[in-house]
Coordinates of C-alpha atoms in Angstrom, one line a residue:
X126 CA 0.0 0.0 0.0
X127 CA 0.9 3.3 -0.1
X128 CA 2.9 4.8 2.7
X129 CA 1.0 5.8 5.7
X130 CA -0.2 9.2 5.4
X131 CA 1.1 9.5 1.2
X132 CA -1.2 9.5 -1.4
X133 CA -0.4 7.6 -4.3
X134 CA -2.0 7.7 -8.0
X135 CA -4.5 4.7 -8.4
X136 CA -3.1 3.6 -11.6
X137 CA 0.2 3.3 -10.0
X138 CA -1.0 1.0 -6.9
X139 CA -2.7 -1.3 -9.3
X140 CA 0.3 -1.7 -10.5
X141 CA 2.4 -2.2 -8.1
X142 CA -0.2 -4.4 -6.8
X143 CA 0.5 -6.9 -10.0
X144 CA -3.3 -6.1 -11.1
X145 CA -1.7 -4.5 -15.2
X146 CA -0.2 -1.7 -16.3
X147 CA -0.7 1.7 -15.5
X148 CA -2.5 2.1 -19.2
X149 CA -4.1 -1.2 -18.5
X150 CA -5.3 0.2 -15.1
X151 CA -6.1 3.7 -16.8
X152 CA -8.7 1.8 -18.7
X153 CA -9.6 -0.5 -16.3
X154 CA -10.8 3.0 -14.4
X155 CA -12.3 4.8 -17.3
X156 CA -14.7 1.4 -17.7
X157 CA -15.9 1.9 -13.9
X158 CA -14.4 -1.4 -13.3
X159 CA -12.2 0.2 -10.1
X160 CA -13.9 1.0 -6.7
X161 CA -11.7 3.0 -4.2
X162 CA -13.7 2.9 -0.9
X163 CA -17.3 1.6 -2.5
X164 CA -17.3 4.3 -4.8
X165 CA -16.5 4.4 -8.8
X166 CA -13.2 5.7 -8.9
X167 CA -11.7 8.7 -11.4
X168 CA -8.9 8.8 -14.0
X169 CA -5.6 10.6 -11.8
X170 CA -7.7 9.4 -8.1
X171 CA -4.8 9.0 -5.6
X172 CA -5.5 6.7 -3.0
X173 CA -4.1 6.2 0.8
X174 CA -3.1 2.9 3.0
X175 CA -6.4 3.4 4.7
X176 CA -8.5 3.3 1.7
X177 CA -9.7 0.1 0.3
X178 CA -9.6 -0.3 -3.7
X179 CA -11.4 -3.2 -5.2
X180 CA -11.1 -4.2 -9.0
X181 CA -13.8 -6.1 -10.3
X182 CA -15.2 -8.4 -7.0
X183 CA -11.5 -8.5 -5.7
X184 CA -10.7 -6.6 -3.0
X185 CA -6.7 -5.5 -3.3
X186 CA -4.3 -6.5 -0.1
X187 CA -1.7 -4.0 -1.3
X188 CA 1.7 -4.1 -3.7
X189 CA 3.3 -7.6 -4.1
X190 CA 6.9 -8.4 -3.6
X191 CA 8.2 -8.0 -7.3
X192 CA 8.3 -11.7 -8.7
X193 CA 9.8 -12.7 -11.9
X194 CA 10.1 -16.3 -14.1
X195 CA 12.0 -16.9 -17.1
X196 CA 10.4 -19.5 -18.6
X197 CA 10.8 -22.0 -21.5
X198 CA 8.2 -21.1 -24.3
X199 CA 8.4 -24.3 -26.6
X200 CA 7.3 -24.5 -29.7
X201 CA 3.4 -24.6 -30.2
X202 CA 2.3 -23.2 -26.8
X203 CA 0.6 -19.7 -27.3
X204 CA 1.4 -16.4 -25.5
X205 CA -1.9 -15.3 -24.5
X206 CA -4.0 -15.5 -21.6
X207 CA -7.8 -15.1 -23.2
X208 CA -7.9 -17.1 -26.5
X209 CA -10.2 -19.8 -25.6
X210 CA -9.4 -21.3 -29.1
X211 CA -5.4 -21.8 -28.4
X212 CA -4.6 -25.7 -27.8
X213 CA -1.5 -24.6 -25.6
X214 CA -1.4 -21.1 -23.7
X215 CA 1.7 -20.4 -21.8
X216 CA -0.7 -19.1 -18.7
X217 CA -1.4 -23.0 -18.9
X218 CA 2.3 -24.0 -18.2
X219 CA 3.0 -22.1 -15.1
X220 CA 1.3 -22.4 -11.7
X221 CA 1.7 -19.9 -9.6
X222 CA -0.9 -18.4 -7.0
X223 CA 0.1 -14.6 -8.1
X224 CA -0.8 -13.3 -11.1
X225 CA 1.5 -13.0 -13.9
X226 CA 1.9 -11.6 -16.7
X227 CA 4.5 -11.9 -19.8
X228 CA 6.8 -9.5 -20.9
X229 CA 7.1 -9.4 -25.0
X230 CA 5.4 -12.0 -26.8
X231 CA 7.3 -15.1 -29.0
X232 CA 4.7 -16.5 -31.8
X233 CA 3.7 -20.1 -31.8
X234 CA 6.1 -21.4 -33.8
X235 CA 9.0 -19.9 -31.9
X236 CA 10.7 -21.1 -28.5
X237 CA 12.6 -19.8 -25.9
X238 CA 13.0 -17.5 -22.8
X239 CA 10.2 -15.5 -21.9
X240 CA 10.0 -13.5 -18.9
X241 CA 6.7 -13.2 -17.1
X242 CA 5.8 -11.0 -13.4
X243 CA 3.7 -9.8 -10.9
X244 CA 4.9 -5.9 -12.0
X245 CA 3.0 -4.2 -14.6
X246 CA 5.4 -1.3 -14.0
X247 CA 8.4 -3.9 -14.5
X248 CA 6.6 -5.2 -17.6
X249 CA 5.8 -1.5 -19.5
X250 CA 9.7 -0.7 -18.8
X251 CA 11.1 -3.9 -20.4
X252 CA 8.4 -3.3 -23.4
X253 CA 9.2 0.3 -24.3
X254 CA 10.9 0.3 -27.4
X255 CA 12.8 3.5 -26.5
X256 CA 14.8 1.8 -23.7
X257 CA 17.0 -0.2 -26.4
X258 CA 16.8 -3.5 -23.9
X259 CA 18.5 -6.1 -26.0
X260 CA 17.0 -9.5 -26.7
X261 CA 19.1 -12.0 -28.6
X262 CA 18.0 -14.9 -30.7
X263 CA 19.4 -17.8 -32.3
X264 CA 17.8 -18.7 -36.0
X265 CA 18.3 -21.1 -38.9
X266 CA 17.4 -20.3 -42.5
X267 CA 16.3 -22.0 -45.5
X268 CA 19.7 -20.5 -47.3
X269 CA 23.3 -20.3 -47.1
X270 CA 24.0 -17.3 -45.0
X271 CA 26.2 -14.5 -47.0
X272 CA 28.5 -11.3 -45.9
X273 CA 25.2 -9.6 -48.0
X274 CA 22.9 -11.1 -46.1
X275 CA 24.6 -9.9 -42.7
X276 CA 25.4 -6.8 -44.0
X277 CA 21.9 -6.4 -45.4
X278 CA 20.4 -7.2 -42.0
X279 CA 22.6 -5.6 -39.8
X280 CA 22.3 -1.9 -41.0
X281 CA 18.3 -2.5 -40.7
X282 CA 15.6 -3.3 -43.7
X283 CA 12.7 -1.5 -44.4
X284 CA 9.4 -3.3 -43.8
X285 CA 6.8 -2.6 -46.5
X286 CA 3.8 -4.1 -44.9
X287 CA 5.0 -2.3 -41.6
X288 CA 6.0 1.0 -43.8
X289 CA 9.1 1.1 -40.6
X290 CA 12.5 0.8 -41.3
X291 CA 14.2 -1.6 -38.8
X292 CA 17.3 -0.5 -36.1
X293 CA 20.5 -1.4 -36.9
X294 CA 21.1 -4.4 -34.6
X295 CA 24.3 -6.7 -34.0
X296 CA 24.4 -10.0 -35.6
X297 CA 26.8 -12.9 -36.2
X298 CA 26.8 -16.4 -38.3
X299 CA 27.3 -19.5 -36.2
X300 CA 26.6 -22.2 -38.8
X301 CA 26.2 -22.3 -42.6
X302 CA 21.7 -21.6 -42.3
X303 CA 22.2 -20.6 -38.2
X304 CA 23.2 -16.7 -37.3
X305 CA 22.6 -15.0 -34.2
X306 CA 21.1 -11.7 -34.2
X307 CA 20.7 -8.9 -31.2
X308 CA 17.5 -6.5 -31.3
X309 CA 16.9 -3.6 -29.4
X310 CA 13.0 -3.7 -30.5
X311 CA 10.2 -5.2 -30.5
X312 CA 8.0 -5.8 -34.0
X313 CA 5.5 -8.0 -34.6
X314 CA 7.7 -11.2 -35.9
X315 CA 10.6 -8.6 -36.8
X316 CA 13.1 -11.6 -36.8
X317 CA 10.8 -13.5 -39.3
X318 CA 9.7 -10.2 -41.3
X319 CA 13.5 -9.0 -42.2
X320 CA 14.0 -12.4 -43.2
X321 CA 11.2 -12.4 -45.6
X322 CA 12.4 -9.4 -47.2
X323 CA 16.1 -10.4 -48.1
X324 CA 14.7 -14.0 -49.7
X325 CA 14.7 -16.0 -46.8
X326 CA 12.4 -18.3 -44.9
X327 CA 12.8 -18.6 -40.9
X328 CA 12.9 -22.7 -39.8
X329 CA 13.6 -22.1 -36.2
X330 CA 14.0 -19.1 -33.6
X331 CA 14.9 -19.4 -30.4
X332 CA 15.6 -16.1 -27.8
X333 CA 18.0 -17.0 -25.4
X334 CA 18.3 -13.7 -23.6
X335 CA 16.5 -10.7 -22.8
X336 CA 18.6 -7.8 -21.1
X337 CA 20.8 -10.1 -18.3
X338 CA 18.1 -13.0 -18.0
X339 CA 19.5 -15.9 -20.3
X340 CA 17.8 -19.2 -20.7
X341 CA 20.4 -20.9 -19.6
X342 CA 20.2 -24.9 -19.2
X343 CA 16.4 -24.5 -18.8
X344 CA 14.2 -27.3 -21.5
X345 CA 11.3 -26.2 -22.5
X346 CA 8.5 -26.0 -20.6
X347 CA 11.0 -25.7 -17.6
X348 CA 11.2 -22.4 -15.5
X349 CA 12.8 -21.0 -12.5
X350 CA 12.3 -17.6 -10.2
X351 CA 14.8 -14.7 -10.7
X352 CA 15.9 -13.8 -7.7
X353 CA 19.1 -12.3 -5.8
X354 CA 21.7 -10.3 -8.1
X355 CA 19.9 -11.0 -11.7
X356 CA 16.8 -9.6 -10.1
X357 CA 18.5 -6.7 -8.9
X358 CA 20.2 -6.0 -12.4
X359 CA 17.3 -6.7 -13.9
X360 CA 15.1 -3.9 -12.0
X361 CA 18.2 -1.5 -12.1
X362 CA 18.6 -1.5 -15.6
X363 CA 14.9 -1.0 -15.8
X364 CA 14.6 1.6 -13.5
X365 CA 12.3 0.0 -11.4
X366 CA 14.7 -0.7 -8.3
X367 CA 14.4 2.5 -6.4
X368 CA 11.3 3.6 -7.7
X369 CA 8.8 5.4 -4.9

């Protein structure tokens, strides 16, 4: 909750309290859908420790301790949490009592680490393309990889159906069809999209890092907690680890 006697703006505590994000909660507000003390509450309320906030029929006990999982996504399983048509949703792999949410999506057909929490603040400042955070990525090709091909992809390709041009990124061959690339942004499919356009088909993708959190030895389906020093990076690099 918010320190005794400091008020604190609603869509922050929700937050903080792992409901969403602050734009998430801003919304959840403007629909009516928040109650601060039995009444509907307003876009920019602040709120105190002694006032009780309720979201839907759930009555809030006050912010979470920040939890974080990386997470195997294999290939197949779904990131959503709603689609009542997906066969495998990655809300469906992880049992937890908190609620989570993921941080950047990897389609079906693509595995590796994905990083879901209880902090929707945490979450908005790994998304936001204008922090740079790196993810890296492992992918194999249909082609022989070229010094044209690198080049090509390395200084950044524009995306017609997207009408962006992409960032300039690091990236490396590992294998005759395998390369590793390092983005600092997050497009729909941008991997598969860049590939497209210089004449190439994706077979796999796999992330195995985003900012310090690398898969590791994790399988997929496998995940483990973040805690101690790679947490603490983790929210420093974010911003998030002295945040009031």
């Amino acid at each position: 909750m918010p320190q005794r006697g400091c008020r604190m703006r609603l869509n922050k505590y929700l937050a903080q309290c792992g409901v969403c994000s602050r734009r998430d909660a801003d919304k959840l507000i403007e629909q009516g859908k928040v109650l601060v003390n039995g009444q509907v509450a307003g876009m920019g309320q602040q709120v105190l420790e002694t006032d009780t906030v309720q979201v839907g029929k759930k009555i809030l006990q006050g912010k979470q301790t920040c939890k974080v999982l990386a997470f195997y996504k294999p290939v197949g399983v779904v990131c959503t949490e709603r689609d009542p048509h997906a066969e495998k949703k990655i809300m469906d792999m992880i049992r937890c009592p908190e609620r989570l949410t993921y941080a950047g999506r990897l389609d079906k057909d693509s595995e590796g680490l994905i990083l879901l929490t209880n902090d929707g603040d945490l979450i908005n400042a790994m998304m936001r393309g204008a922090n740079r955070h790196e993810k890296e990525y492992i992918v194999k090709i249909d082609r022989e990889i070229t010094p044209d091909f690198l080049e090509i992809m390395r200084k950044g390709i524009y995306l017609k159906d997207l009408d962006i041009t992409t960032r300039e990124c690091k990236i490396d061959k590992i294998g005759k069809y395998t390369f590793q690339i390092i983005l600092t942004q997050g497009v729909n499919r941008q991997i598969r999209r860049m590939c497209e356009a210089c004449g190439a088909k994706v077979r796999s993708l796999k992330r195995i890092r985003v900012m310090n959190i690398r898969l590791g030895d994790l399988k997929p389906g496998e995940w483990r907690e973040v805690t101690g020093e790679e947490l603490e990076t983790l929210l420093t690099d974010t911003g998030m680890l002295n945040r009031k």
